[in-house]
mmCIF file of C-alpha atoms in Angstrom:
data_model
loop_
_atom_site.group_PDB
_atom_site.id
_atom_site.type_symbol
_atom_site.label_atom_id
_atom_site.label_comp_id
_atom_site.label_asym_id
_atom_site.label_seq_id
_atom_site.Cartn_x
_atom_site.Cartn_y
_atom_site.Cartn_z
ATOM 1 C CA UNK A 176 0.000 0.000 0.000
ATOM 2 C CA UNK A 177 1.540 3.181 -1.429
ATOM 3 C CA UNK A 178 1.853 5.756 1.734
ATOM 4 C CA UNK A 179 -0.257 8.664 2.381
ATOM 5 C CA UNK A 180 0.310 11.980 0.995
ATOM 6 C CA UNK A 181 1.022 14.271 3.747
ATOM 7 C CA UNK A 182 -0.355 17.734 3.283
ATOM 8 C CA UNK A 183 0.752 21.439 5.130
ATOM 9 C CA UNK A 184 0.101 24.137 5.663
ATOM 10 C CA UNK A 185 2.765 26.930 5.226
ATOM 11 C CA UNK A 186 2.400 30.502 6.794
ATOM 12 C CA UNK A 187 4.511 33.360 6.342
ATOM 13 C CA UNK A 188 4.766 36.180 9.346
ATOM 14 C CA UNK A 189 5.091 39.535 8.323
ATOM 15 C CA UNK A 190 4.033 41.554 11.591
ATOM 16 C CA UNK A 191 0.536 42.937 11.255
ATOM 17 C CA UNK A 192 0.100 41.040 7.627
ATOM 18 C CA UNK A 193 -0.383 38.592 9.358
ATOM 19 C CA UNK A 194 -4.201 39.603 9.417
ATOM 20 C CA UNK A 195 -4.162 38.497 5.846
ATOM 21 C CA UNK A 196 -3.223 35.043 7.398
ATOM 22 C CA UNK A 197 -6.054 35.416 10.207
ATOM 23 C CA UNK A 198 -8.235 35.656 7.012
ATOM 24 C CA UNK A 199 -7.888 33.342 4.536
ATOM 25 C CA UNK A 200 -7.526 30.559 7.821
ATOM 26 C CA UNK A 201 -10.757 31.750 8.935
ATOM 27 C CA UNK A 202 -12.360 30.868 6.028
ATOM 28 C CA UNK A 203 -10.379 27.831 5.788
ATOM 29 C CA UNK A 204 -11.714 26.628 9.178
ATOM 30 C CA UNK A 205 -15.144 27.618 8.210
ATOM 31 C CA UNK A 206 -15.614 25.344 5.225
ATOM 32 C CA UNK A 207 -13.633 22.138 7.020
ATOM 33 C CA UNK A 208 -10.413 22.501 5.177
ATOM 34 C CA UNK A 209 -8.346 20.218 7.363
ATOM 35 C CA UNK A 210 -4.083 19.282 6.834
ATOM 36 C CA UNK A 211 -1.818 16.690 7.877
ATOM 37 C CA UNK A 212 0.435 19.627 9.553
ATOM 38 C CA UNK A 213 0.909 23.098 9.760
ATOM 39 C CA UNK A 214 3.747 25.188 10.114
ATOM 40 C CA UNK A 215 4.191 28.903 11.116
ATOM 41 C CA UNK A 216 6.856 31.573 10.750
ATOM 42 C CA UNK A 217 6.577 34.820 13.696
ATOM 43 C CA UNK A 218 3.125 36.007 13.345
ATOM 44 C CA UNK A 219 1.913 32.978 11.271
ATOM 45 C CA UNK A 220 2.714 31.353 14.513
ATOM 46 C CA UNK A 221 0.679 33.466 16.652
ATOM 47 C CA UNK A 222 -2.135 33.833 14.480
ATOM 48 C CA UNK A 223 -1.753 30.255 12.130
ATOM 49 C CA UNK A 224 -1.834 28.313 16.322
ATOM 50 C CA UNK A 225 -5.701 28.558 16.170
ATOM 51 C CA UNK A 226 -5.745 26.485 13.224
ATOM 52 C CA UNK A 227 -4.835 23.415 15.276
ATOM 53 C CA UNK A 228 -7.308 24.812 18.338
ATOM 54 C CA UNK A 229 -9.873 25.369 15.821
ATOM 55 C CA UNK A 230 -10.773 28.652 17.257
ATOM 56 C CA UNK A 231 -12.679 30.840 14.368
ATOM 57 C CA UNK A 232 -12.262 34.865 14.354
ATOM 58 C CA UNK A 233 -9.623 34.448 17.515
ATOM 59 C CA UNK A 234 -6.953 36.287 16.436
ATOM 60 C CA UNK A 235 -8.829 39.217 14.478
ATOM 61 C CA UNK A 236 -11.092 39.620 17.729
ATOM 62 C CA UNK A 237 -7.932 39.705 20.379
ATOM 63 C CA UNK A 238 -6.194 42.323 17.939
ATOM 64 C CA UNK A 239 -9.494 44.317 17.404
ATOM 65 C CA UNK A 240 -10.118 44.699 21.058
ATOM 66 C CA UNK A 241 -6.368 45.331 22.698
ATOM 67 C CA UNK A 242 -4.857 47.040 20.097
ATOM 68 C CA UNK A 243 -5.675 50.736 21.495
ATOM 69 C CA UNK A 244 -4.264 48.916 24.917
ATOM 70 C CA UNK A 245 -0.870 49.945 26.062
ATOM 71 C CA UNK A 246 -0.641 46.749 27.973
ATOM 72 C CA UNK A 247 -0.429 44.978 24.369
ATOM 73 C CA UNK A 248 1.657 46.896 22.327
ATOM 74 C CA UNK A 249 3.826 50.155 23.435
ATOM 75 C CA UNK A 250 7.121 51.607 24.030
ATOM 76 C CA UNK A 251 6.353 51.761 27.066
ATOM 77 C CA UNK A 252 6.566 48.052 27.266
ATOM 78 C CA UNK A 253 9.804 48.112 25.278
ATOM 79 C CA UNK A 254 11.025 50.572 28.388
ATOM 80 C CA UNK A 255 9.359 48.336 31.187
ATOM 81 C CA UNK A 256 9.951 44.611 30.063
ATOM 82 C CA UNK A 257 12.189 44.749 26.765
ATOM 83 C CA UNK A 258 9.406 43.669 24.603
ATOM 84 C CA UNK A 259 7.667 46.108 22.407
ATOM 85 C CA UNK A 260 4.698 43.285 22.497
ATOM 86 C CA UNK A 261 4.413 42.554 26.296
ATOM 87 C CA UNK A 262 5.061 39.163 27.371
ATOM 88 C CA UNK A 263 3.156 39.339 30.567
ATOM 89 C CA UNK A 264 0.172 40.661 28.667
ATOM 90 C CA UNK A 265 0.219 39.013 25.548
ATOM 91 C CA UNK A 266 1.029 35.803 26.316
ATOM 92 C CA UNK A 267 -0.021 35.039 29.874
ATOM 93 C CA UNK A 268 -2.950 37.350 30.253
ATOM 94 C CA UNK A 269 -4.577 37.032 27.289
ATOM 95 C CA UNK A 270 -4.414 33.357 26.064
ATOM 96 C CA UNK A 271 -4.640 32.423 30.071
ATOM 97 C CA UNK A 272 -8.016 34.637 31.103
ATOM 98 C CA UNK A 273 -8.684 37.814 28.579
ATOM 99 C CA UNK A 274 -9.271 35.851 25.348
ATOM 100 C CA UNK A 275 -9.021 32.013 26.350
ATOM 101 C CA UNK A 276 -6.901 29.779 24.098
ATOM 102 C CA UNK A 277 -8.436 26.251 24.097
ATOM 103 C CA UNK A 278 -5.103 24.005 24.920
ATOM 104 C CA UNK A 279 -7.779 20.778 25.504
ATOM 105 C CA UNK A 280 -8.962 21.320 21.515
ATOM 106 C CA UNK A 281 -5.471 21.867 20.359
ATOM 107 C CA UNK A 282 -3.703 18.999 22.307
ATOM 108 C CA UNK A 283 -6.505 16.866 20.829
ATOM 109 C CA UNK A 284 -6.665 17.589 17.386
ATOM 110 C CA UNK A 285 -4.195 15.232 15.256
ATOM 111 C CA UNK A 286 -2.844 17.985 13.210
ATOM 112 C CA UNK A 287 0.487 18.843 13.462
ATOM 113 C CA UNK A 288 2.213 22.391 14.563
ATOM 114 C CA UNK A 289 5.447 23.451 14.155
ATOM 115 C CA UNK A 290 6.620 26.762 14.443
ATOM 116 C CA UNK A 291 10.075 28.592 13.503
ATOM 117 C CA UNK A 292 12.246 30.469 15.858
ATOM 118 C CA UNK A 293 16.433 31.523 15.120
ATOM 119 C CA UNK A 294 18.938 30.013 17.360
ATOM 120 C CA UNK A 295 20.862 33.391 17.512
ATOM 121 C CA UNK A 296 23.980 31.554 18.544
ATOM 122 C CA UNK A 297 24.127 29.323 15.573
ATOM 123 C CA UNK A 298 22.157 31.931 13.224
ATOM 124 C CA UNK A 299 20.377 29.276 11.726
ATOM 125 C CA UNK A 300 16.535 28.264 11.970
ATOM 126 C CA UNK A 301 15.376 25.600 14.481
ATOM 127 C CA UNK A 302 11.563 24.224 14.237
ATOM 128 C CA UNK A 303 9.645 22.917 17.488
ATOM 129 C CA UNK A 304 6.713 20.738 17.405
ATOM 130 C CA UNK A 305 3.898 22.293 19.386
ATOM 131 C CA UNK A 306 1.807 19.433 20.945
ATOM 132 C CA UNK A 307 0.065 20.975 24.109
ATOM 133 C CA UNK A 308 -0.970 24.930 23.487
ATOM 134 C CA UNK A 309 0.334 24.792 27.554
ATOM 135 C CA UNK A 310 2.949 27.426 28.847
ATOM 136 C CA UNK A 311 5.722 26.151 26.994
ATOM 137 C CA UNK A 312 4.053 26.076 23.726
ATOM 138 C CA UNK A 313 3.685 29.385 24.536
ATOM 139 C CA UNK A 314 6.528 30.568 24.690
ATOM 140 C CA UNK A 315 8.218 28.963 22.111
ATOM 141 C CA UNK A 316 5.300 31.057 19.780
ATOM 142 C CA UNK A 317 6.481 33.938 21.885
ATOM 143 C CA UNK A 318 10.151 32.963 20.775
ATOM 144 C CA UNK A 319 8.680 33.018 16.793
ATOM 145 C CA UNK A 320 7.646 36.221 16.883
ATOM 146 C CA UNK A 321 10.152 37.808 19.221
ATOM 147 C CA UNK A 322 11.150 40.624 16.573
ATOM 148 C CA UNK A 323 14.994 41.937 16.655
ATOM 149 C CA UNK A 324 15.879 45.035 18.417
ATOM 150 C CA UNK A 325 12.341 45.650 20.111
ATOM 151 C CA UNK A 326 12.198 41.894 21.614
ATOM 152 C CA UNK A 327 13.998 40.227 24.761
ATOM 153 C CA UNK A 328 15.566 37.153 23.410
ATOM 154 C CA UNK A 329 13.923 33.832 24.558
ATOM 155 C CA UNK A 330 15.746 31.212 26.043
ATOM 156 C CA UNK A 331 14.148 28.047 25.410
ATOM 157 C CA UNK A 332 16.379 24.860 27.149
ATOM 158 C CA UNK A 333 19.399 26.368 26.931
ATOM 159 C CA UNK A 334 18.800 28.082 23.573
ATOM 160 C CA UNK A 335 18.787 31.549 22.816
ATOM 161 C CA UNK A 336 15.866 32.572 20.263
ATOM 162 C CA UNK A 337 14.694 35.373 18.301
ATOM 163 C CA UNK A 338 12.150 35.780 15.056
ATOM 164 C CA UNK A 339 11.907 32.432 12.951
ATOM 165 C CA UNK A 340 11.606 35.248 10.038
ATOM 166 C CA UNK A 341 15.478 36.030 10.203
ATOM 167 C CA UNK A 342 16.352 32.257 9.339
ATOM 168 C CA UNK A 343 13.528 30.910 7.499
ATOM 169 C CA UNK A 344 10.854 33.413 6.837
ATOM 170 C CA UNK A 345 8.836 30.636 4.378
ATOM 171 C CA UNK A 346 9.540 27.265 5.481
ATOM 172 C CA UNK A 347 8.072 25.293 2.601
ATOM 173 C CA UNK A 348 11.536 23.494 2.032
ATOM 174 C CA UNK A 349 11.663 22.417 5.830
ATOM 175 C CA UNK A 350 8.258 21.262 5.716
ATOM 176 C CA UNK A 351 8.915 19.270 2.845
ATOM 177 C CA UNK A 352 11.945 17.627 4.340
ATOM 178 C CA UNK A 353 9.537 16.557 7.223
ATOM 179 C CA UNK A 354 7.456 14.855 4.778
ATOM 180 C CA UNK A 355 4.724 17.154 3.742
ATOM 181 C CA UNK A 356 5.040 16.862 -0.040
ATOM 182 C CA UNK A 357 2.506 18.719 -0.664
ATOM 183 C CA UNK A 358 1.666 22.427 0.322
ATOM 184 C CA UNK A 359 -0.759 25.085 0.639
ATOM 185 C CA UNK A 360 1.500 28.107 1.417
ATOM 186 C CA UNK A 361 -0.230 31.533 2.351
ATOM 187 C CA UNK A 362 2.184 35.036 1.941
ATOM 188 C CA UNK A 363 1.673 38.038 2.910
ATOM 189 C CA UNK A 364 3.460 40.000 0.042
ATOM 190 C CA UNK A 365 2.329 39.933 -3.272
ATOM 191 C CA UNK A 366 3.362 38.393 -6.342
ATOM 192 C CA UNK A 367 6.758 40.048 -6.931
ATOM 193 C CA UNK A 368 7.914 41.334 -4.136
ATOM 194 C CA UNK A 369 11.513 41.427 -3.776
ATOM 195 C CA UNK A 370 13.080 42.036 0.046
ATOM 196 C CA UNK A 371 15.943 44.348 -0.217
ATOM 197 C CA UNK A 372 18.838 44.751 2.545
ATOM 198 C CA UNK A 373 17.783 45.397 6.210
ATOM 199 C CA UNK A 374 18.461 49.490 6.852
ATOM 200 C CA UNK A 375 19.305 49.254 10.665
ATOM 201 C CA UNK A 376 22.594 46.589 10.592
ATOM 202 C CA UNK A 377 24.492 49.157 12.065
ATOM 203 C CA UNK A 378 22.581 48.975 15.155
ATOM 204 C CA UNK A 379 21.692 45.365 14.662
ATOM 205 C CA UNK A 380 25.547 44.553 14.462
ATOM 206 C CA UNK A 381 25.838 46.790 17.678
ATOM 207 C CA UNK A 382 23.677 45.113 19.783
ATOM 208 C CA UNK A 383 24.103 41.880 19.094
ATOM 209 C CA UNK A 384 27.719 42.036 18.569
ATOM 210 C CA UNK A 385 28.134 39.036 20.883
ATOM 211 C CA UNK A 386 26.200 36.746 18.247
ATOM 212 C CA UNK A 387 28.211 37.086 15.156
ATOM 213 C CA UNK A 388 25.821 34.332 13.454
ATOM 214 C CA UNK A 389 22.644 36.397 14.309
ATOM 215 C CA UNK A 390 24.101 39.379 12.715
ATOM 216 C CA UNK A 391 25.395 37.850 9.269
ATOM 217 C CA UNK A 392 21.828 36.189 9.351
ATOM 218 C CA UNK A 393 20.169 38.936 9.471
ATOM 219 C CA UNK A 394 22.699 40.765 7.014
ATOM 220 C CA UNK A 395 21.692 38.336 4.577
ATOM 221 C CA UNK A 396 18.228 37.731 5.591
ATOM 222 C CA UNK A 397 17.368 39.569 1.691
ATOM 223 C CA UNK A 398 19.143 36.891 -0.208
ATOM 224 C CA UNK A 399 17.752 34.064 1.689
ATOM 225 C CA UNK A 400 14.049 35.523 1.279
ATOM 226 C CA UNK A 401 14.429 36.179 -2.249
ATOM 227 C CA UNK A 402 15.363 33.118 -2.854
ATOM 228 C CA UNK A 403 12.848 31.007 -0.804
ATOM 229 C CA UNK A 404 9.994 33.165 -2.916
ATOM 230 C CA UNK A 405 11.607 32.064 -6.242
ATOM 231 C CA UNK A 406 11.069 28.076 -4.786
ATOM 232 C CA UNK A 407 8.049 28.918 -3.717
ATOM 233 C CA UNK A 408 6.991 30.106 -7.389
ATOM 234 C CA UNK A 409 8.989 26.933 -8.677
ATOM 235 C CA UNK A 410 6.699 24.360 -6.552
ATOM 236 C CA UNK A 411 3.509 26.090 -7.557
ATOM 237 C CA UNK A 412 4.076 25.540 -11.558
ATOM 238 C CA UNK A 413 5.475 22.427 -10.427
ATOM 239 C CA UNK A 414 1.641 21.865 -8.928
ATOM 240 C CA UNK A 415 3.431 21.023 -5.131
ATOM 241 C CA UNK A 416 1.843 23.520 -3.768
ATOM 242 C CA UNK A 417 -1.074 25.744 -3.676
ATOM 243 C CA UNK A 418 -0.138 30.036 -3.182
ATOM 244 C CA UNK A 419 -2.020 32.124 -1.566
ATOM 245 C CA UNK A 420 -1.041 35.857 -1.422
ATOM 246 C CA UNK A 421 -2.200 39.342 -1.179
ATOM 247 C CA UNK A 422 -3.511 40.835 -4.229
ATOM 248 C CA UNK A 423 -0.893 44.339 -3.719
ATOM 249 C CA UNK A 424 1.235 45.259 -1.029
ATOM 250 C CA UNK A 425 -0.930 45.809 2.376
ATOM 251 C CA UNK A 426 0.606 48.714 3.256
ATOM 252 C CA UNK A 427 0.166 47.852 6.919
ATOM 253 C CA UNK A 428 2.512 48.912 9.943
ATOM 254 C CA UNK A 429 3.675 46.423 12.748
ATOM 255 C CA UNK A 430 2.000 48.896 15.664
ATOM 256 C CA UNK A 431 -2.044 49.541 14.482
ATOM 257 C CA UNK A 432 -3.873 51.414 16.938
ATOM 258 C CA UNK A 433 -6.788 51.236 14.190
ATOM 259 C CA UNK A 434 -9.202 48.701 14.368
ATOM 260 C CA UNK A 435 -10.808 48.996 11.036
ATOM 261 C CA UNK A 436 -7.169 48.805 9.405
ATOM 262 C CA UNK A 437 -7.169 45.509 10.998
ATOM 263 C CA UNK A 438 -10.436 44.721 9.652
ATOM 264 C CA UNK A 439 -9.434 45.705 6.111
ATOM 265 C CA UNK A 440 -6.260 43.325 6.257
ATOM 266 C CA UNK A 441 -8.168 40.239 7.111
ATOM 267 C CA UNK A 442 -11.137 40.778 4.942
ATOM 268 C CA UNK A 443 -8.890 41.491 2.054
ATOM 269 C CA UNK A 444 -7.419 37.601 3.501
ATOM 270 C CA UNK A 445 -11.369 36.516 3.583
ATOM 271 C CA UNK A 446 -12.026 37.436 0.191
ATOM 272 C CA UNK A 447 -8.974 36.186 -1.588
ATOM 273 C CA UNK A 448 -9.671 32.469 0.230
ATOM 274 C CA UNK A 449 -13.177 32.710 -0.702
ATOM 275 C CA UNK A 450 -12.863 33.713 -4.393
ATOM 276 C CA UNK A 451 -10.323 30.846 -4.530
ATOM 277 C CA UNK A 452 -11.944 28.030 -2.364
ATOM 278 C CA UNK A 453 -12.938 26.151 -5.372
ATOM 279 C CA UNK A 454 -9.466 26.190 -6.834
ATOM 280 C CA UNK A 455 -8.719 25.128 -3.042
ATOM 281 C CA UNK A 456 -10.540 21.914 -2.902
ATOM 282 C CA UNK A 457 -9.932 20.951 -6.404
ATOM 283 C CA UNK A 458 -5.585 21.061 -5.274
ATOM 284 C CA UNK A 459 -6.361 18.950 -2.331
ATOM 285 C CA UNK A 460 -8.504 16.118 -4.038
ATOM 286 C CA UNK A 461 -5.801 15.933 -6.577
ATOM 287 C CA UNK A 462 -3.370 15.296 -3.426
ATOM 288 C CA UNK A 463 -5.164 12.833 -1.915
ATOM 289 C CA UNK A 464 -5.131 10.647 -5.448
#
């Protein structure tokens, strides 16, 4: 008996684009699209994690509702605690009592859910299977989406970690290594975009000077992008996976204070799923032959 085709899910972070992600997932979730595994990158991490605890409209309704809260995003978290996103609040507080994430649904559900963090040591990408949505899970999202230069680094068993994004930003090639042959792979830039040099190294190669890795990493964080796009391109005429990506560029900051910019992010994620759920289906019955 020939073995089973394992199918992913791939998702891109990208900050506040990641309410693109929160949108085409919702819709996803809404007409039973199910996968084999999932895999996020920084924000698809923190967002794409309610996949696997099947919790519809989470992550736009959390955003909608704290993001006017100083407690969730500020500088004056960045002066208090080191994170520009607050730990305490964001990831104790609000999956724990404010908006409840459900670890019994998530530990249950078969899917898999990795997520990507950056051993800053090394400079190279690490992925960690999340099986439990409990406080370590937690905090090895945290340690996805810990952006450089406004984020404490994480230290997860030893290992220092920072944003998956500076290793691996698309990790459809890692995914595929693990067996998930193949892909449905949501972006959050459009068709074309090209990544171009990072403008702060000068203070990225001052304050992490003791991580020589991070910074060359992050020096050629462009290249690496780039070039993970062009595969990414490659495997969807090769039909190995299935693209999903914003019609035009967002044009959406990291800190939103606006609600309805939210809004407009993940409904312009909504109706790119929905105009393509058709197309959707018809990949995944073709995987499954």
């Amino acid at each position: 008996m020939a073995n089973k085709t394992k199918i992913g899910l791939v998702m891109e972070g990208g900050s506040m684009r990641g309410m693109f992600t929160a949108g085409v997932t919702d819709v996803m979730m809404e007409n039973g699209i199910e996968y084999d595994g999932a895999i996020g990158v920084s924000a698809g991490a923190t967002f794409g994690c309610n996949y696997k605890s099947k919790q519809i409209g989470r992550a736009l309704r959390y955003n909608v509702k704290y993001c006017k809260d100083k407690r969730y995003c500020s500088f004056r978290n960045f002066l208090k605690e080191g994170n520009l996103f607050s730990n305490e609040f964001c990831y104790k507080k609000l999956p724990n009592e404010l908006d409840v994430f459900d670890t019994k649904t998530f530990s249950e559900n078969p899917m898999e859910f990795y997520i990507v963090a950056t051993d800053i040591e090394k400079g190279c990408e690490v992925y960690y299977k999340l099986e439990t949505g409990d406080a370590e899970d937690i905090e090895l999202i945290r340690a996805s989406a810990s952006m450089p230069l406004v984020s404490k680094i994480v230290e997860v068993d030893g290992t220092k970690l920072l944003d998956g994004g500076i290793a691996d930003s698309i990790p459809l090639r890692g995914f595929e290594k693990m067996g998930y042959s193949k892909n449905v792979v949501i972006l959050t830039q459009p068709l074309g975009f090209v990544k171009e040099k990072n403008k702060h190294m000068k203070l990225i190669k001052l304050k992490y000077r003791k991580y020589p890795n991070l910074v060359g990493a992050m020096a050629d964080r462009h290249v690496k992008y780039n070039a993970e796009t062009l595969y990414v391109s490659r495997q969807e005429a090769a039909g190995n996976a299935f693209v999903i990506r914003p019609p035009e560029a967002l044009n959406i900051s990291g800190i939103i204070r606006d609600p309805e910019e939210l809004k407009r992010v993940y409904n312009i994620g909504r109706k790119v799923m929905t105009e393509r759920l058709d197309e959707l289906k018809e990949f995944l019955e073709k995987c499954k032959l």
